[in-house]
Amino acid sequence: MPRVSFTPNLQRHVELPPCEVVGDSVRAALEAVFSERPRARGYIVDEHGALRAHMNVFVNGTPIKDRVTLSDVLDERAEVFVMQALSGG
Amino acid sequence: MVANLLVSTRKGLFEFERGSDGWAVCDTHFLGDNVTLALHDPRDGSDYAALNHGHFGVKLHRRDKGGAWQEIATPEYPEKPAASSEVNPMSQQEREWKLSLVWALETGGANEPGVIWCGTLPGALFKSSDRGDSWQIVESLWNHELRQGWFGGGADEPGVHSVCVDPRDSAHVTVAVSCGGVWRTRDGGDNWELCAQGMRAEYMPPDEAYDQNTQDPHHMELCPGAPDNFWVQHHNGIFRSVDDSATWTEIEEAGPSVFGFGVAVHPRDPDTAWFVPGVNDQKRHAVAGQVVVTRTRDGGKSFDVLRDGLPQSNAYDLALRHALDIDSSGDVLAFGSTTGNLWLSENQGDAWSTLANHLPPIYAVRFRE
């Protein structure tokens, strides 16, 4: 299953330990996280589900392409890292 | 007399208390976080704080009386209809319907416990009927065709920063928009009318200077004891209304400058108001390096320039639009600056004492009574 990890900077707002989730896209993986920890949603995506402007998601070390619908594909061994961009904020 | 003051800053919310030795910090909340605004609700004793985490978005927190802070719901914009376009008239850029700042928080009327109004950027008004556990956008204003003509003042997008609820009638609400003039509802938000007649926008082409929909009121307050009376610190001057915002009169002289952001109005005397002037909009600092407060007691015919206790050399403080407040007695005022100075007067501004010199940049000051 894809493994999702989060920037330590998020932890003081919402506790988000690394987790393994079911999902074949970034959207599906994050929705799985949000279903367990609903408060995390607003910290990572905006009210329309797009990635916040100064957040980023890397899959296997590469930034995702689709920041709006989060359609980038995940395989079973994907390493997903939700990070805080150094821009903005 | 009040005993508590909430000071919202770039790096936390500071609570000041008046003890036997005077005013001092009694508690600190959200240290390190960007607290843009706070609100005390005297109806139930709760407090609200708006945070802007930048990367992680805007969040709202509530502290029930005697309780701890908890995160509550955040206003959410509707999805923009497919194939629709909304363009900022100044930048010609497509507008995003996404919350970027909570710019106003006010309680509803005394007879509607739990109602909170929230002004936001980009320019919208939200209402909660359950103490912020859920929010509804005020669609009648959001969908008003004139909203398309609003543009940014102090930010790229327009914003609702002032909400005044008439103490005689909770359904009578007046809001101010930078830049979108003054709007009034008499039916709790179902219908709105633009009420900025008489306001003048120096920054517009001359023929458009009196266009009501592009005025830039920096901040608006009503007199609770005489709520047909409003004062506005506008981008290029001071304006007053004595007829429930139907018409506005420009005050052309007010001490060293008519430019500023905040305004405080005496709770019972509509002729008495305070301002913190700055050099014009291009420079935005205290005039001549001297921090002063201006006060009128005669409806704007004349102004006292109040200096006692305020720095009078090499001081360039700027007080933002929510950073000046007055208590319900009408005697105690406080204001804070973007350079982290905080001053308080217990005699209507005649003399000021310094409460802090090294706070983070101050966004908002609110008495807690």
Tab-separated table of C-alpha atoms in Angstrom:
chain	number	residue	atom	x	y	z
A	1	MET	CA	0.000	0.000	0.000
A	2	PRO	CA	1.219	3.581	-0.583
A	3	ARG	CA	2.875	5.124	2.419
A	4	VAL	CA	2.094	8.754	3.263
A	5	SER	CA	4.307	10.968	5.432
A	6	PHE	CA	3.861	14.561	6.453
A	7	THR	CA	6.061	17.553	7.113
A	8	PRO	CA	6.928	17.851	10.815
A	9	ASN	CA	5.676	21.441	10.634
A	10	LEU	CA	2.119	20.162	10.400
A	11	GLN	CA	2.361	18.107	13.547
A	12	ARG	CA	1.875	20.985	15.974
A	13	HIS	CA	-1.478	21.722	14.349
A	14	VAL	CA	-2.691	18.213	13.540
A	15	GLU	CA	-1.069	14.995	14.634
A	16	LEU	CA	-0.260	13.098	11.441
A	17	PRO	CA	1.991	10.071	11.858
A	18	PRO	CA	3.175	8.265	8.719
A	19	CYS	CA	0.575	5.812	7.542
A	20	GLU	CA	-0.160	3.238	4.880
A	21	VAL	CA	-3.380	3.769	2.978
A	22	VAL	CA	-5.409	2.257	0.180
A	23	GLY	CA	-5.457	4.448	-2.921
A	24	ASP	CA	-4.283	4.510	-6.505
A	25	SER	CA	-3.992	8.300	-6.787
A	26	VAL	CA	-2.775	11.120	-4.606
A	27	ARG	CA	-6.398	12.210	-4.176
A	28	ALA	CA	-7.474	8.753	-3.047
A	29	ALA	CA	-4.553	8.430	-0.653
A	30	LEU	CA	-5.188	11.827	0.932
A	31	GLU	CA	-8.923	11.175	1.180
A	32	ALA	CA	-8.079	8.016	3.075
A	33	VAL	CA	-5.994	10.082	5.481
A	34	PHE	CA	-8.734	12.729	5.823
A	35	SER	CA	-11.346	10.112	6.603
A	36	GLU	CA	-9.280	9.103	9.614
A	37	ARG	CA	-8.210	12.635	10.548
A	38	PRO	CA	-10.789	15.101	9.202
A	39	ARG	CA	-9.120	18.185	10.634
A	40	ALA	CA	-6.060	17.576	8.438
A	41	ARG	CA	-8.012	18.361	5.271
A	42	GLY	CA	-8.123	22.136	5.662
A	43	TYR	CA	-4.406	22.301	6.371
A	44	ILE	CA	-3.383	20.549	3.150
A	45	VAL	CA	-6.071	21.371	0.578
A	46	ASP	CA	-8.342	24.378	0.130
A	47	GLU	CA	-12.136	24.419	0.275
A	48	HIS	CA	-12.312	23.075	-3.285
A	49	GLY	CA	-9.891	20.236	-2.736
A	50	ALA	CA	-6.886	21.726	-4.540
A	51	LEU	CA	-3.493	21.618	-2.915
A	52	ARG	CA	-2.840	24.818	-0.959
A	53	ALA	CA	-0.630	27.263	-2.816
A	54	HIS	CA	2.382	26.773	-0.622
A	55	MET	CA	2.060	23.076	0.019
A	56	ASN	CA	3.517	20.380	-2.143
A	57	VAL	CA	3.283	16.633	-2.500
A	58	PHE	CA	6.163	14.477	-3.676
A	59	VAL	CA	5.639	10.962	-4.978
A	60	ASN	CA	8.791	8.856	-4.940
A	61	GLY	CA	10.840	12.021	-4.748
A	62	THR	CA	9.128	13.904	-7.567
A	63	PRO	CA	6.616	16.754	-7.203
A	64	ILE	CA	3.128	15.894	-8.394
A	65	LYS	CA	1.910	17.400	-11.676
A	66	ASP	CA	-1.771	17.832	-10.895
A	67	ARG	CA	-2.182	20.182	-7.947
A	68	VAL	CA	-5.898	20.758	-8.586
A	69	THR	CA	-7.515	17.334	-8.773
A	70	LEU	CA	-4.509	15.411	-7.396
A	71	SER	CA	-4.830	12.759	-10.089
A	72	ASP	CA	-1.187	11.648	-10.076
A	73	VAL	CA	-1.121	7.856	-10.024
A	74	LEU	CA	0.270	5.820	-7.138
A	75	ASP	CA	1.477	2.257	-7.249
A	76	GLU	CA	1.461	-0.129	-4.327
A	77	ARG	CA	4.940	0.901	-3.215
A	78	ALA	CA	4.577	4.653	-3.646
A	79	GLU	CA	6.176	6.905	-1.070
A	80	VAL	CA	4.058	10.037	-0.727
A	81	PHE	CA	5.456	13.008	1.173
A	82	VAL	CA	3.290	16.019	2.010
A	83	MET	CA	5.580	18.972	2.501
A	84	GLN	CA	5.501	22.656	3.174
A	85	ALA	CA	6.997	24.631	0.308
A	86	LEU	CA	9.645	27.135	1.266
A	87	SER	CA	7.801	29.820	-0.676
A	88	GLY	CA	5.015	31.907	0.801
A	89	GLY	CA	3.527	31.676	4.224
B	1	MET	CA	-13.881	50.144	33.581
B	2	VAL	CA	-12.589	47.328	31.388
B	3	ALA	CA	-9.994	44.945	32.698
B	4	ASN	CA	-8.855	43.010	29.693
B	5	LEU	CA	-7.455	43.614	26.240
B	6	LEU	CA	-6.877	41.177	23.363
B	7	VAL	CA	-3.954	42.107	21.115
B	8	SER	CA	-3.649	40.163	17.857
B	9	THR	CA	-0.171	40.105	16.378
B	10	ARG	CA	1.961	38.513	13.707
B	11	LYS	CA	3.320	36.127	16.327
B	12	GLY	CA	0.484	35.389	18.673
B	13	LEU	CA	-2.440	36.673	20.701
B	14	PHE	CA	-1.509	38.614	23.817
B	15	GLU	CA	-3.954	39.165	26.610
B	16	PHE	CA	-3.449	42.214	28.816
B	17	GLU	CA	-5.095	42.633	32.177
B	18	ARG	CA	-5.485	45.619	34.422
B	19	GLY	CA	-4.133	44.738	37.830
B	20	SER	CA	-3.311	46.812	40.872
B	21	ASP	CA	0.004	47.820	39.269
B	22	GLY	CA	-1.557	48.727	35.957
B	23	TRP	CA	-1.815	46.915	32.648
B	24	ALA	CA	0.369	43.891	31.917
B	25	VAL	CA	0.367	40.719	29.834
B	26	CYS	CA	-1.541	38.057	31.725
B	27	ASP	CA	-1.610	35.342	29.086
B	28	THR	CA	-0.255	34.477	25.643
B	29	HIS	CA	-1.998	32.301	23.090
B	30	PHE	CA	-0.892	30.811	19.740
B	31	LEU	CA	2.662	32.030	20.275
B	32	GLY	CA	4.494	32.049	16.964
B	33	ASP	CA	1.333	31.977	14.877
B	34	ASN	CA	-0.118	34.781	12.802
B	35	VAL	CA	-3.234	35.950	14.661
B	36	THR	CA	-5.023	38.441	12.455
B	37	LEU	CA	-8.086	39.226	14.549
B	38	ALA	CA	-9.828	38.380	17.813
B	39	LEU	CA	-13.338	38.867	19.100
B	40	HIS	CA	-14.912	38.664	22.533
B	41	ASP	CA	-18.598	37.787	22.655
B	42	PRO	CA	-20.120	39.396	25.738
B	43	ARG	CA	-23.353	37.442	25.211
B	44	ASP	CA	-21.811	34.155	26.326
B	45	GLY	CA	-18.277	35.036	27.418
B	46	SER	CA	-16.547	33.228	24.571
B	47	ASP	CA	-13.565	34.460	22.559
B	48	TYR	CA	-12.719	33.946	18.905
B	49	ALA	CA	-9.355	34.131	17.175
B	50	ALA	CA	-8.582	34.168	13.458
B	51	LEU	CA	-5.248	32.668	12.457
B	52	ASN	CA	-3.569	32.765	9.102
B	53	HIS	CA	-1.045	29.973	8.896
B	54	GLY	CA	0.086	30.907	5.412
B	55	HIS	CA	1.041	27.461	4.146
B	56	PHE	CA	-1.762	25.758	6.001
B	57	GLY	CA	-4.485	28.327	5.391
B	58	VAL	CA	-6.822	30.386	7.535
B	59	LYS	CA	-8.239	28.867	10.705
B	60	LEU	CA	-10.688	29.991	13.379
B	61	HIS	CA	-10.553	29.050	17.046
B	62	ARG	CA	-13.040	29.598	19.863
B	63	ARG	CA	-12.530	29.605	23.598
B	64	ASP	CA	-15.689	29.081	25.572
B	65	LYS	CA	-15.977	30.903	28.847
B	66	GLY	CA	-13.545	29.275	31.243
B	67	GLY	CA	-12.496	26.731	28.624
B	68	ALA	CA	-9.616	26.041	26.277
B	69	TRP	CA	-9.178	27.102	22.669
B	70	GLN	CA	-10.575	24.719	20.088
B	71	GLU	CA	-10.490	24.893	16.327
B	72	ILE	CA	-13.886	25.577	14.761
B	73	ALA	CA	-15.156	25.689	11.207
B	74	THR	CA	-13.688	28.055	8.644
B	75	PRO	CA	-15.801	29.942	6.085
B	76	GLU	CA	-15.717	28.198	2.711
B	77	TYR	CA	-16.430	29.810	-0.631
B	78	PRO	CA	-18.765	28.108	-3.065
B	79	GLU	CA	-17.377	26.363	-6.098
B	80	LYS	CA	-17.233	28.743	-9.026
B	81	PRO	CA	-19.799	27.563	-11.581
B	82	ALA	CA	-18.261	25.709	-14.499
B	83	ALA	CA	-17.519	27.874	-17.526
B	84	SER	CA	-18.109	31.052	-15.529
B	85	SER	CA	-15.482	33.730	-15.313
B	86	GLU	CA	-14.908	36.475	-12.802
B	87	VAL	CA	-12.145	38.926	-13.515
B	88	ASN	CA	-10.583	41.421	-11.137
B	89	PRO	CA	-11.265	44.758	-12.894
B	90	MET	CA	-7.861	46.129	-11.949
B	91	SER	CA	-5.540	43.208	-12.584
B	92	GLN	CA	-7.698	41.543	-15.239
B	93	GLN	CA	-6.750	38.303	-13.538
B	94	GLU	CA	-9.281	35.574	-12.944
B	95	ARG	CA	-10.599	35.724	-9.402
B	96	GLU	CA	-10.304	32.660	-7.229
B	97	TRP	CA	-13.151	31.872	-4.888
B	98	LYS	CA	-10.953	30.834	-1.992
B	99	LEU	CA	-10.607	32.177	1.519
B	100	SER	CA	-7.385	34.114	1.991
B	101	LEU	CA	-8.089	36.201	5.105
B	102	VAL	CA	-10.638	36.698	7.858
B	103	TRP	CA	-10.868	40.487	7.922
B	104	ALA	CA	-13.869	41.102	10.195
B	105	LEU	CA	-15.429	39.274	13.131
B	106	GLU	CA	-18.443	40.710	14.904
B	107	THR	CA	-21.169	39.392	17.136
B	108	GLY	CA	-24.776	39.478	16.028
B	109	GLY	CA	-27.338	41.367	18.077
B	110	ALA	CA	-28.147	40.794	21.721
B	111	ASN	CA	-31.340	38.983	20.758
B	112	GLU	CA	-29.624	36.453	18.482
B	113	PRO	CA	-27.174	34.473	20.629
B	114	GLY	CA	-24.713	32.422	18.633
B	115	VAL	CA	-24.812	34.637	15.566
B	116	ILE	CA	-21.376	35.742	14.368
B	117	TRP	CA	-20.617	37.777	11.247
B	118	CYS	CA	-17.367	37.234	9.399
B	119	GLY	CA	-15.983	39.479	6.666
B	120	THR	CA	-13.399	37.935	4.400
B	121	LEU	CA	-10.995	38.438	1.576
B	122	PRO	CA	-11.805	38.054	-1.293
B	123	GLY	CA	-14.762	40.280	-0.515
B	124	ALA	CA	-17.518	38.247	1.068
B	125	LEU	CA	-19.636	38.176	4.176
B	126	PHE	CA	-20.340	34.965	6.069
B	127	LYS	CA	-22.782	34.314	8.883
B	128	SER	CA	-22.746	31.652	11.552
B	129	SER	CA	-25.773	30.903	13.690
B	130	ASP	CA	-23.989	28.343	15.852
B	131	ARG	CA	-20.969	30.183	17.234
B	132	GLY	CA	-18.736	29.364	14.326
B	133	ASP	CA	-19.402	25.642	14.136
B	134	SER	CA	-20.680	26.250	10.606
B	135	TRP	CA	-20.713	29.198	8.225
B	136	GLN	CA	-22.941	30.268	5.361
B	137	ILE	CA	-21.879	32.760	2.742
B	138	VAL	CA	-24.331	35.663	2.413
B	139	GLU	CA	-25.323	34.855	-1.135
B	140	SER	CA	-27.353	38.001	-1.710
B	141	LEU	CA	-24.192	40.084	-1.367
B	142	TRP	CA	-21.850	37.582	-2.997
B	143	ASN	CA	-24.161	37.320	-6.021
B	144	HIS	CA	-24.853	41.046	-6.264
B	145	GLU	CA	-23.902	42.254	-9.719
B	146	LEU	CA	-22.058	45.286	-8.356
B	147	ARG	CA	-19.613	43.045	-6.507
B	148	GLN	CA	-17.903	42.460	-9.847
B	149	GLY	CA	-16.774	46.094	-9.726
B	150	TRP	CA	-15.009	45.790	-6.380
B	151	PHE	CA	-11.224	45.755	-6.356
B	152	GLY	CA	-8.429	45.415	-3.867
B	153	GLY	CA	-7.385	48.021	-1.356
B	154	GLY	CA	-4.401	46.914	0.691
B	155	ALA	CA	-4.511	43.541	-1.033
B	156	ASP	CA	-4.941	42.257	-4.551
B	157	GLU	CA	-8.581	41.371	-3.951
B	158	PRO	CA	-11.347	43.331	-2.229
B	159	GLY	CA	-12.267	42.536	1.352
B	160	VAL	CA	-15.034	43.065	3.906
B	161	HIS	CA	-13.378	44.490	7.015
B	162	SER	CA	-16.113	46.289	8.980
B	163	VAL	CA	-19.455	44.947	10.173
B	164	CYS	CA	-21.787	47.139	12.228
B	165	VAL	CA	-24.932	45.641	13.746
B	166	ASP	CA	-27.593	48.159	14.745
B	167	PRO	CA	-28.305	47.677	18.463
B	168	ARG	CA	-31.944	48.630	17.821
B	169	ASP	CA	-32.470	45.972	15.163
B	170	SER	CA	-30.188	42.976	14.641
B	171	ALA	CA	-31.404	42.574	11.053
B	172	HIS	CA	-30.012	45.980	10.219
B	173	VAL	CA	-26.364	45.398	9.365
B	174	THR	CA	-23.947	47.755	7.613
B	175	VAL	CA	-20.634	46.579	6.184
B	176	ALA	CA	-17.688	48.351	4.606
B	177	VAL	CA	-15.576	47.004	1.764
B	178	SER	CA	-12.098	47.924	0.516
B	179	CYS	CA	-12.723	48.805	-2.262
B	180	GLY	CA	-16.460	48.454	-2.628
B	181	GLY	CA	-18.045	51.197	-0.556
B	182	VAL	CA	-20.573	50.748	2.237
B	183	TRP	CA	-23.470	48.281	2.053
B	184	ARG	CA	-26.560	48.015	4.201
B	185	THR	CA	-29.181	45.346	4.787
B	186	ARG	CA	-32.358	45.889	6.761
B	187	ASP	CA	-33.567	42.308	6.579
B	188	GLY	CA	-30.698	40.324	8.056
B	189	GLY	CA	-28.864	39.945	4.765
B	190	ASP	CA	-31.528	39.048	2.214
B	191	ASN	CA	-31.256	42.368	0.384
B	192	TRP	CA	-28.470	44.920	0.183
B	193	GLU	CA	-28.155	48.514	-0.908
B	194	LEU	CA	-25.025	50.486	-1.650
B	195	CYS	CA	-24.791	53.420	0.763
B	196	ALA	CA	-21.682	55.471	0.016
B	197	GLN	CA	-23.252	58.627	-1.377
B	198	GLY	CA	-20.951	61.553	-0.724
B	199	MET	CA	-17.757	59.535	-0.393
B	200	ARG	CA	-14.940	60.714	-2.631
B	201	ALA	CA	-12.156	58.565	-4.036
B	202	GLU	CA	-9.129	60.669	-4.801
B	203	TYR	CA	-7.372	57.716	-6.419
B	204	MET	CA	-10.017	57.301	-9.143
B	205	PRO	CA	-10.190	59.230	-12.427
B	206	PRO	CA	-11.886	62.563	-11.632
B	207	ASP	CA	-15.186	61.647	-13.257
B	208	GLU	CA	-15.361	58.475	-11.185
B	209	ALA	CA	-14.381	59.996	-7.857
B	210	TYR	CA	-17.893	59.767	-6.421
B	211	ASP	CA	-18.660	56.274	-7.704
B	212	GLN	CA	-20.082	54.662	-4.589
B	213	ASN	CA	-18.994	51.155	-5.521
B	214	THR	CA	-15.269	51.869	-5.677
B	215	GLN	CA	-14.854	53.791	-2.433
B	216	ASP	CA	-12.192	52.589	-0.029
B	217	PRO	CA	-13.414	52.905	3.540
B	218	HIS	CA	-10.488	51.694	5.630
B	219	HIS	CA	-12.628	51.177	8.681
B	220	MET	CA	-16.176	51.985	9.788
B	221	GLU	CA	-17.756	52.245	13.221
B	222	LEU	CA	-21.201	53.262	14.401
B	223	CYS	CA	-22.125	54.977	17.648
B	224	PRO	CA	-23.965	52.326	19.691
B	225	GLY	CA	-25.921	54.964	21.611
B	226	ALA	CA	-26.980	56.804	18.453
B	227	PRO	CA	-26.723	54.194	15.719
B	228	ASP	CA	-27.749	56.419	12.838
B	229	ASN	CA	-24.284	57.918	13.217
B	230	PHE	CA	-21.307	56.360	11.462
B	231	TRP	CA	-17.689	57.366	11.100
B	232	VAL	CA	-15.345	56.109	8.400
B	233	GLN	CA	-11.613	56.441	8.086
B	234	HIS	CA	-11.343	56.335	4.307
B	235	HIS	CA	-8.327	55.920	2.065
B	236	ASN	CA	-8.151	59.635	1.377
B	237	GLY	CA	-10.044	61.209	4.217
B	238	ILE	CA	-12.546	61.003	7.028
B	239	PHE	CA	-16.275	60.721	6.384
B	240	ARG	CA	-19.270	60.922	8.653
B	241	SER	CA	-22.906	59.923	8.255
B	242	VAL	CA	-25.695	61.105	10.551
B	243	ASP	CA	-28.519	59.519	8.557
B	244	ASP	CA	-27.879	55.812	8.853
B	245	SER	CA	-25.279	55.733	6.055
B	246	ALA	CA	-27.632	57.235	3.464
B	247	THR	CA	-25.268	60.149	2.871
B	248	TRP	CA	-21.720	60.935	3.915
B	249	THR	CA	-19.946	64.200	4.587
B	250	GLU	CA	-16.204	64.571	4.147
B	251	ILE	CA	-14.158	65.995	7.010
B	252	GLU	CA	-11.389	67.854	5.236
B	253	GLU	CA	-9.189	68.935	8.162
B	254	ALA	CA	-8.185	66.708	11.063
B	255	GLY	CA	-4.898	67.677	12.653
B	256	PRO	CA	-1.724	66.621	10.874
B	257	SER	CA	-3.401	64.361	8.324
B	258	VAL	CA	-6.753	62.910	7.318
B	259	PHE	CA	-5.063	59.670	6.251
B	260	GLY	CA	-5.175	56.657	8.512
B	261	PHE	CA	-6.766	53.286	9.027
B	262	GLY	CA	-8.608	52.977	12.322
B	263	VAL	CA	-11.454	54.911	13.891
B	264	ALA	CA	-13.010	54.721	17.350
B	265	VAL	CA	-16.385	56.272	18.170
B	266	HIS	CA	-17.623	57.207	21.618
B	267	PRO	CA	-20.289	54.679	22.636
B	268	ARG	CA	-22.883	57.340	23.460
B	269	ASP	CA	-21.734	60.632	21.963
B	270	PRO	CA	-21.859	60.446	18.159
B	271	ASP	CA	-19.940	63.708	17.795
B	272	THR	CA	-16.849	62.248	19.464
B	273	ALA	CA	-14.419	60.087	17.504
B	274	TRP	CA	-10.702	59.258	17.471
B	275	PHE	CA	-8.226	58.564	14.670
B	276	VAL	CA	-4.536	57.689	14.395
B	277	PRO	CA	-3.263	59.749	11.460
B	278	GLY	CA	-0.388	58.934	9.173
B	279	VAL	CA	1.342	60.511	6.240
B	280	ASN	CA	-0.548	59.977	2.996
B	281	ASP	CA	-1.196	56.639	1.405
B	282	GLN	CA	2.102	56.547	-0.467
B	283	LYS	CA	4.204	56.604	2.714
B	284	ARG	CA	2.066	55.428	5.625
B	285	HIS	CA	3.946	56.427	8.764
B	286	ALA	CA	3.413	58.863	11.611
B	287	VAL	CA	3.593	62.473	10.444
B	288	ALA	CA	6.945	64.150	11.225
B	289	GLY	CA	8.041	61.174	13.280
B	290	GLN	CA	5.455	62.041	15.951
B	291	VAL	CA	2.788	59.561	16.995
B	292	VAL	CA	-0.464	61.369	17.757
B	293	VAL	CA	-4.135	60.602	18.124
B	294	THR	CA	-6.711	63.049	16.803
B	295	ARG	CA	-10.034	63.526	18.564
B	296	THR	CA	-13.090	65.452	17.604
B	297	ARG	CA	-15.842	66.277	20.085
B	298	ASP	CA	-17.948	68.353	17.729
B	299	GLY	CA	-18.699	66.050	14.855
B	300	GLY	CA	-15.550	66.843	12.914
B	301	LYS	CA	-15.641	70.630	13.013
B	302	SER	CA	-12.424	70.654	15.029
B	303	PHE	CA	-9.848	68.167	16.245
B	304	ASP	CA	-7.612	67.923	19.284
B	305	VAL	CA	-4.146	66.547	18.570
B	306	LEU	CA	-3.301	64.295	21.508
B	307	ARG	CA	0.389	63.696	22.211
B	308	ASP	CA	0.829	63.253	25.967
B	309	GLY	CA	2.655	59.984	26.549
B	310	LEU	CA	3.185	59.236	22.872
B	311	PRO	CA	6.645	59.338	21.226
B	312	GLN	CA	7.319	62.687	19.607
B	313	SER	CA	10.581	62.119	17.784
B	314	ASN	CA	11.845	59.508	15.362
B	315	ALA	CA	8.674	57.466	15.695
B	316	TYR	CA	7.139	56.089	12.525
B	317	ASP	CA	4.438	53.811	13.859
B	318	LEU	CA	1.422	52.911	11.779
B	319	ALA	CA	-1.813	51.654	13.339
B	320	LEU	CA	-3.767	49.304	11.089
B	321	ARG	CA	-7.551	49.372	10.689
B	322	HIS	CA	-8.441	47.060	13.560
B	323	ALA	CA	-5.700	48.281	15.864
B	324	LEU	CA	-7.628	51.067	17.630
B	325	ASP	CA	-10.445	50.337	20.069
B	326	ILE	CA	-12.538	51.981	22.755
B	327	ASP	CA	-14.289	50.392	25.703
B	328	SER	CA	-17.968	50.675	26.542
B	329	SER	CA	-17.367	53.423	29.110
B	330	GLY	CA	-16.010	55.663	26.386
B	331	ASP	CA	-13.017	56.580	28.531
B	332	VAL	CA	-10.489	53.853	27.762
B	333	LEU	CA	-8.811	53.618	24.384
B	334	ALA	CA	-5.945	51.486	23.142
B	335	PHE	CA	-4.025	51.276	19.924
B	336	GLY	CA	-1.114	49.258	18.638
B	337	SER	CA	1.301	49.672	15.775
B	338	THR	CA	2.998	47.608	13.139
B	339	THR	CA	6.242	48.227	14.990
B	340	GLY	CA	4.922	46.460	18.062
B	341	ASN	CA	4.160	49.404	20.305
B	342	LEU	CA	0.968	49.404	22.344
B	343	TRP	CA	-0.538	52.431	24.072
B	344	LEU	CA	-3.545	52.898	26.295
B	345	SER	CA	-5.415	55.903	27.650
B	346	GLU	CA	-7.899	55.926	30.494
B	347	ASN	CA	-9.020	59.518	29.969
B	348	GLN	CA	-10.300	59.620	26.405
B	349	GLY	CA	-6.865	60.126	24.923
B	350	ASP	CA	-5.730	63.110	26.976
B	351	ALA	CA	-2.773	61.055	28.255
B	352	TRP	CA	-1.352	57.752	27.098
B	353	SER	CA	0.730	55.089	28.771
B	354	THR	CA	2.924	52.585	26.998
B	355	LEU	CA	1.906	48.970	27.602
B	356	ALA	CA	4.522	47.370	25.358
B	357	ASN	CA	7.364	48.317	23.040
B	358	HIS	CA	8.466	45.013	21.668
B	359	LEU	CA	5.423	43.080	20.606
B	360	PRO	CA	5.314	41.556	17.128
B	361	PRO	CA	3.536	43.677	14.494
B	362	ILE	CA	0.067	44.423	15.865
B	363	TYR	CA	-2.962	43.770	13.655
B	364	ALA	CA	-5.859	44.225	16.022
B	365	VAL	CA	-6.703	45.483	19.501
B	366	ARG	CA	-9.954	44.568	21.169
B	367	PHE	CA	-11.279	45.302	24.638
B	368	ARG	CA	-12.748	42.309	26.412
B	369	GLU	CA	-15.635	43.275	28.681
